[in-house]
Amino acid sequence: MKNYVIGLDLGGTNIRAAAVTRGGEILHRVKIPTEVANGRERVIANILKVIDKIKKELKGLKLSAVGMGIPGIIFFNKGIVAQSPNFPDWIDFNLRERLSKNLALPFYIDNDANLAAAGEGWLGAGKKFNSFCMLTLGTGVGGGIVLNKNIWRGEYGMAGELGHITIYPDGHPCPCGNKGCLEQYASATGIVRMAMEGKEKFGVWSSEFGEKDITADMVYQLAKKGNKDALEIFQKMGRILGIGIADLINILNIELFVLGGGVANAWDYFIPSTIDEVRKRAYRITGEGVKVVKAELGDDAGIFGAVYMAMNELKSSGVVELRS
Ligand SMILES: [Zn+2]
């Protein structure tokens, strides 16, 4: 019987899932609202609903395991959500134990940015590399470190928080408790804040957009039109990203950095400053061969990563022999 694994991406707005074979073929996709406002039990019921829908659609095939990515701090080995920005009441919540009451299946959870990196390593921009770092430049900055084809999770499962590298000792406060983190400048939130800090200039910009609240996309559209202030924001963002990447190069001596997330769309406006900083700050020998590339799998990276992670866990636990 043909086997498959379900990969889930548990976002604050939607639960996205796909049934995927060992070869990376998507057999079926499901997307439903997460319904965070209706409480934890509703979210859990929705996760189970997604799995059920897929199982019904793929009758005759065997579901081997389920992998899921969640933003926040995840204790991978225990299947515990320590804390998540999207689910404020999930504190030290043993999601695996809760779901195993309803699922007679191996079930694994991990940080969503770790899984995006795993997905890019399996089928995307990192597939030809043994080791690389991925930075997801979205509302925040997620990070994942892949070393010798494995996600580096660290002692407690918290490794790879690349968005919280300190750039400015007395910089903007970060929800993590630190100040001046990379995330405060190289994310959509950071871009909006930097634009708001130049509010007088923004008075001029806002005439182009009416009364709408400023968004990172608006700053991007202005940069495209050659607006000097918008271009400066992306240059600053690019520099800061380059400082973070140069540190990682000096620490890890790996040669690939994959950049994903919505902010990476502004590539042409920030990447020259990023490369410039890397050249200036990383050791010449380690920095010279470094490649900084765009992610290839878009929103599917996390789903593929969840599948890859679940397949690896199955293999190492010897639970099920996977056939494509
Ligand atoms: Zn931080």
mmCIF file of C-alpha atoms in Angstrom, residues 201-317:
data_model
loop_
_atom_site.group_PDB
_atom_site.id
_atom_site.type_symbol
_atom_site.label_atom_id
_atom_site.label_comp_id
_atom_site.label_asym_id
_atom_site.label_seq_id
_atom_site.Cartn_x
_atom_site.Cartn_y
_atom_site.Cartn_z
ATOM 1 C CA LYS A 201 8.947 62.379 5.229
ATOM 2 C CA PHE A 202 6.036 60.017 5.443
ATOM 3 C CA GLY A 203 3.681 63.008 5.354
ATOM 4 C CA VAL A 204 4.865 63.424 1.781
ATOM 5 C CA TRP A 205 4.585 59.706 1.045
ATOM 6 C CA SER A 206 1.121 59.322 2.484
ATOM 7 C CA SER A 207 -0.236 61.695 -0.158
ATOM 8 C CA GLU A 208 0.472 58.872 -2.608
ATOM 9 C CA PHE A 209 -1.474 56.328 -0.553
ATOM 10 C CA GLY A 210 -4.279 58.391 0.993
ATOM 11 C CA GLU A 211 -4.929 57.850 4.688
ATOM 12 C CA LYS A 212 -4.073 54.153 4.753
ATOM 13 C CA ASP A 213 -1.846 52.777 7.504
ATOM 14 C CA ILE A 214 1.690 52.373 6.329
ATOM 15 C CA THR A 215 2.726 48.817 5.364
ATOM 16 C CA ALA A 216 6.037 47.250 4.370
ATOM 17 C CA ASP A 217 4.598 46.710 0.898
ATOM 18 C CA MET A 218 3.915 50.443 0.626
ATOM 19 C CA VAL A 219 7.571 51.182 1.407
ATOM 20 C CA TYR A 220 8.515 48.577 -1.228
ATOM 21 C CA GLN A 221 6.248 50.202 -3.845
ATOM 22 C CA LEU A 222 7.865 53.563 -3.104
ATOM 23 C CA ALA A 223 11.346 52.057 -3.415
ATOM 24 C CA LYS A 224 10.345 50.699 -6.823
ATOM 25 C CA LYS A 225 9.441 54.228 -7.873
ATOM 26 C CA GLY A 226 12.890 55.382 -6.798
ATOM 27 C CA ASN A 227 11.811 57.187 -3.598
ATOM 28 C CA LYS A 228 15.063 58.030 -1.803
ATOM 29 C CA ASP A 229 13.728 57.577 1.763
ATOM 30 C CA ALA A 230 12.189 54.193 0.983
ATOM 31 C CA LEU A 231 15.419 53.072 -0.684
ATOM 32 C CA GLU A 232 17.369 54.154 2.402
ATOM 33 C CA ILE A 233 15.156 52.026 4.644
ATOM 34 C CA PHE A 234 15.883 48.935 2.545
ATOM 35 C CA GLN A 235 19.599 49.788 2.487
ATOM 36 C CA LYS A 236 19.625 49.974 6.284
ATOM 37 C CA MET A 237 17.661 46.740 6.532
ATOM 38 C CA GLY A 238 20.110 45.085 4.121
ATOM 39 C CA ARG A 239 23.133 46.268 6.096
ATOM 40 C CA ILE A 240 21.743 44.892 9.323
ATOM 41 C CA LEU A 241 20.971 41.579 7.680
ATOM 42 C CA GLY A 242 24.539 41.513 6.314
ATOM 43 C CA ILE A 243 25.982 42.098 9.797
ATOM 44 C CA GLY A 244 23.983 39.121 11.103
ATOM 45 C CA ILE A 245 25.026 36.919 8.179
ATOM 46 C CA ALA A 246 28.715 37.891 8.547
ATOM 47 C CA ASP A 247 28.578 36.826 12.220
ATOM 48 C CA LEU A 248 27.023 33.507 11.226
ATOM 49 C CA ILE A 249 29.698 32.958 8.558
ATOM 50 C CA ASN A 250 32.457 33.553 11.104
ATOM 51 C CA ILE A 251 30.823 31.227 13.601
ATOM 52 C CA LEU A 252 29.708 28.396 11.329
ATOM 53 C CA ASN A 253 31.835 28.613 8.160
ATOM 54 C CA ILE A 254 28.946 27.521 5.951
ATOM 55 C CA GLU A 255 28.545 28.750 2.428
ATOM 56 C CA LEU A 256 24.828 29.132 1.802
ATOM 57 C CA PHE A 257 22.238 31.543 3.208
ATOM 58 C CA VAL A 258 18.661 31.153 1.996
ATOM 59 C CA LEU A 259 16.316 34.113 2.434
ATOM 60 C CA GLY A 260 12.547 33.565 2.413
ATOM 61 C CA GLY A 261 9.423 35.388 3.608
ATOM 62 C CA GLY A 262 7.508 38.306 2.099
ATOM 63 C CA VAL A 263 10.243 40.911 2.732
ATOM 64 C CA ALA A 264 12.638 38.926 0.518
ATOM 65 C CA ASN A 265 10.534 40.158 -2.439
ATOM 66 C CA ALA A 266 12.305 43.507 -2.023
ATOM 67 C CA TRP A 267 15.534 41.637 -2.873
ATOM 68 C CA ASP A 268 16.964 44.131 -5.376
ATOM 69 C CA TYR A 269 16.704 46.978 -2.870
ATOM 70 C CA PHE A 270 18.406 45.374 0.137
ATOM 71 C CA ILE A 271 20.726 42.665 -1.162
ATOM 72 C CA PRO A 272 23.560 44.947 -2.440
ATOM 73 C CA SER A 273 23.995 46.371 1.096
ATOM 74 C CA THR A 274 23.777 42.866 2.574
ATOM 75 C CA ILE A 275 26.547 41.547 0.327
ATOM 76 C CA ASP A 276 28.613 44.660 0.966
ATOM 77 C CA GLU A 277 28.469 44.132 4.765
ATOM 78 C CA VAL A 278 29.270 40.439 4.428
ATOM 79 C CA ARG A 279 32.361 41.269 2.364
ATOM 80 C CA LYS A 280 33.475 43.873 4.901
ATOM 81 C CA ARG A 281 32.874 41.882 8.065
ATOM 82 C CA ALA A 282 33.296 38.150 7.463
ATOM 83 C CA TYR A 283 36.750 36.596 7.378
ATOM 84 C CA ARG A 284 37.925 36.754 3.791
ATOM 85 C CA ILE A 285 38.579 33.032 3.463
ATOM 86 C CA THR A 286 35.198 31.945 4.811
ATOM 87 C CA GLY A 287 33.252 34.873 3.342
ATOM 88 C CA GLU A 288 34.545 34.693 -0.206
ATOM 89 C CA GLY A 289 32.614 31.681 -1.421
ATOM 90 C CA VAL A 290 29.377 32.491 0.394
ATOM 91 C CA LYS A 291 26.141 32.520 -1.580
ATOM 92 C CA VAL A 292 23.027 34.377 -0.483
ATOM 93 C CA VAL A 293 20.036 33.107 -2.461
ATOM 94 C CA LYS A 294 16.240 33.362 -2.529
ATOM 95 C CA ALA A 295 14.136 30.563 -1.085
ATOM 96 C CA GLU A 296 12.404 28.477 -3.750
ATOM 97 C CA LEU A 297 9.382 26.857 -2.134
ATOM 98 C CA GLY A 298 7.436 29.910 -0.915
ATOM 99 C CA ASP A 299 4.641 29.062 1.539
ATOM 100 C CA ASP A 300 5.109 25.338 0.929
ATOM 101 C CA ALA A 301 8.582 25.222 2.537
ATOM 102 C CA GLY A 302 7.108 24.664 6.014
ATOM 103 C CA ILE A 303 4.758 21.912 4.818
ATOM 104 C CA PHE A 304 7.532 20.030 3.009
ATOM 105 C CA GLY A 305 9.805 20.544 6.024
ATOM 106 C CA ALA A 306 7.173 19.083 8.361
ATOM 107 C CA VAL A 307 6.945 16.025 6.108
ATOM 108 C CA TYR A 308 10.732 15.666 5.886
ATOM 109 C CA MET A 309 11.104 15.974 9.662
ATOM 110 C CA ALA A 310 8.359 13.393 10.298
ATOM 111 C CA MET A 311 9.921 10.960 7.794
ATOM 112 C CA ASN A 312 13.319 11.311 9.467
ATOM 113 C CA GLU A 313 11.845 10.740 12.919
ATOM 114 C CA LEU A 314 10.033 7.634 11.692
ATOM 115 C CA LYS A 315 13.241 6.336 10.183
ATOM 116 C CA SER A 316 15.283 6.923 13.317
ATOM 117 C CA SER A 317 12.635 5.416 15.612
#
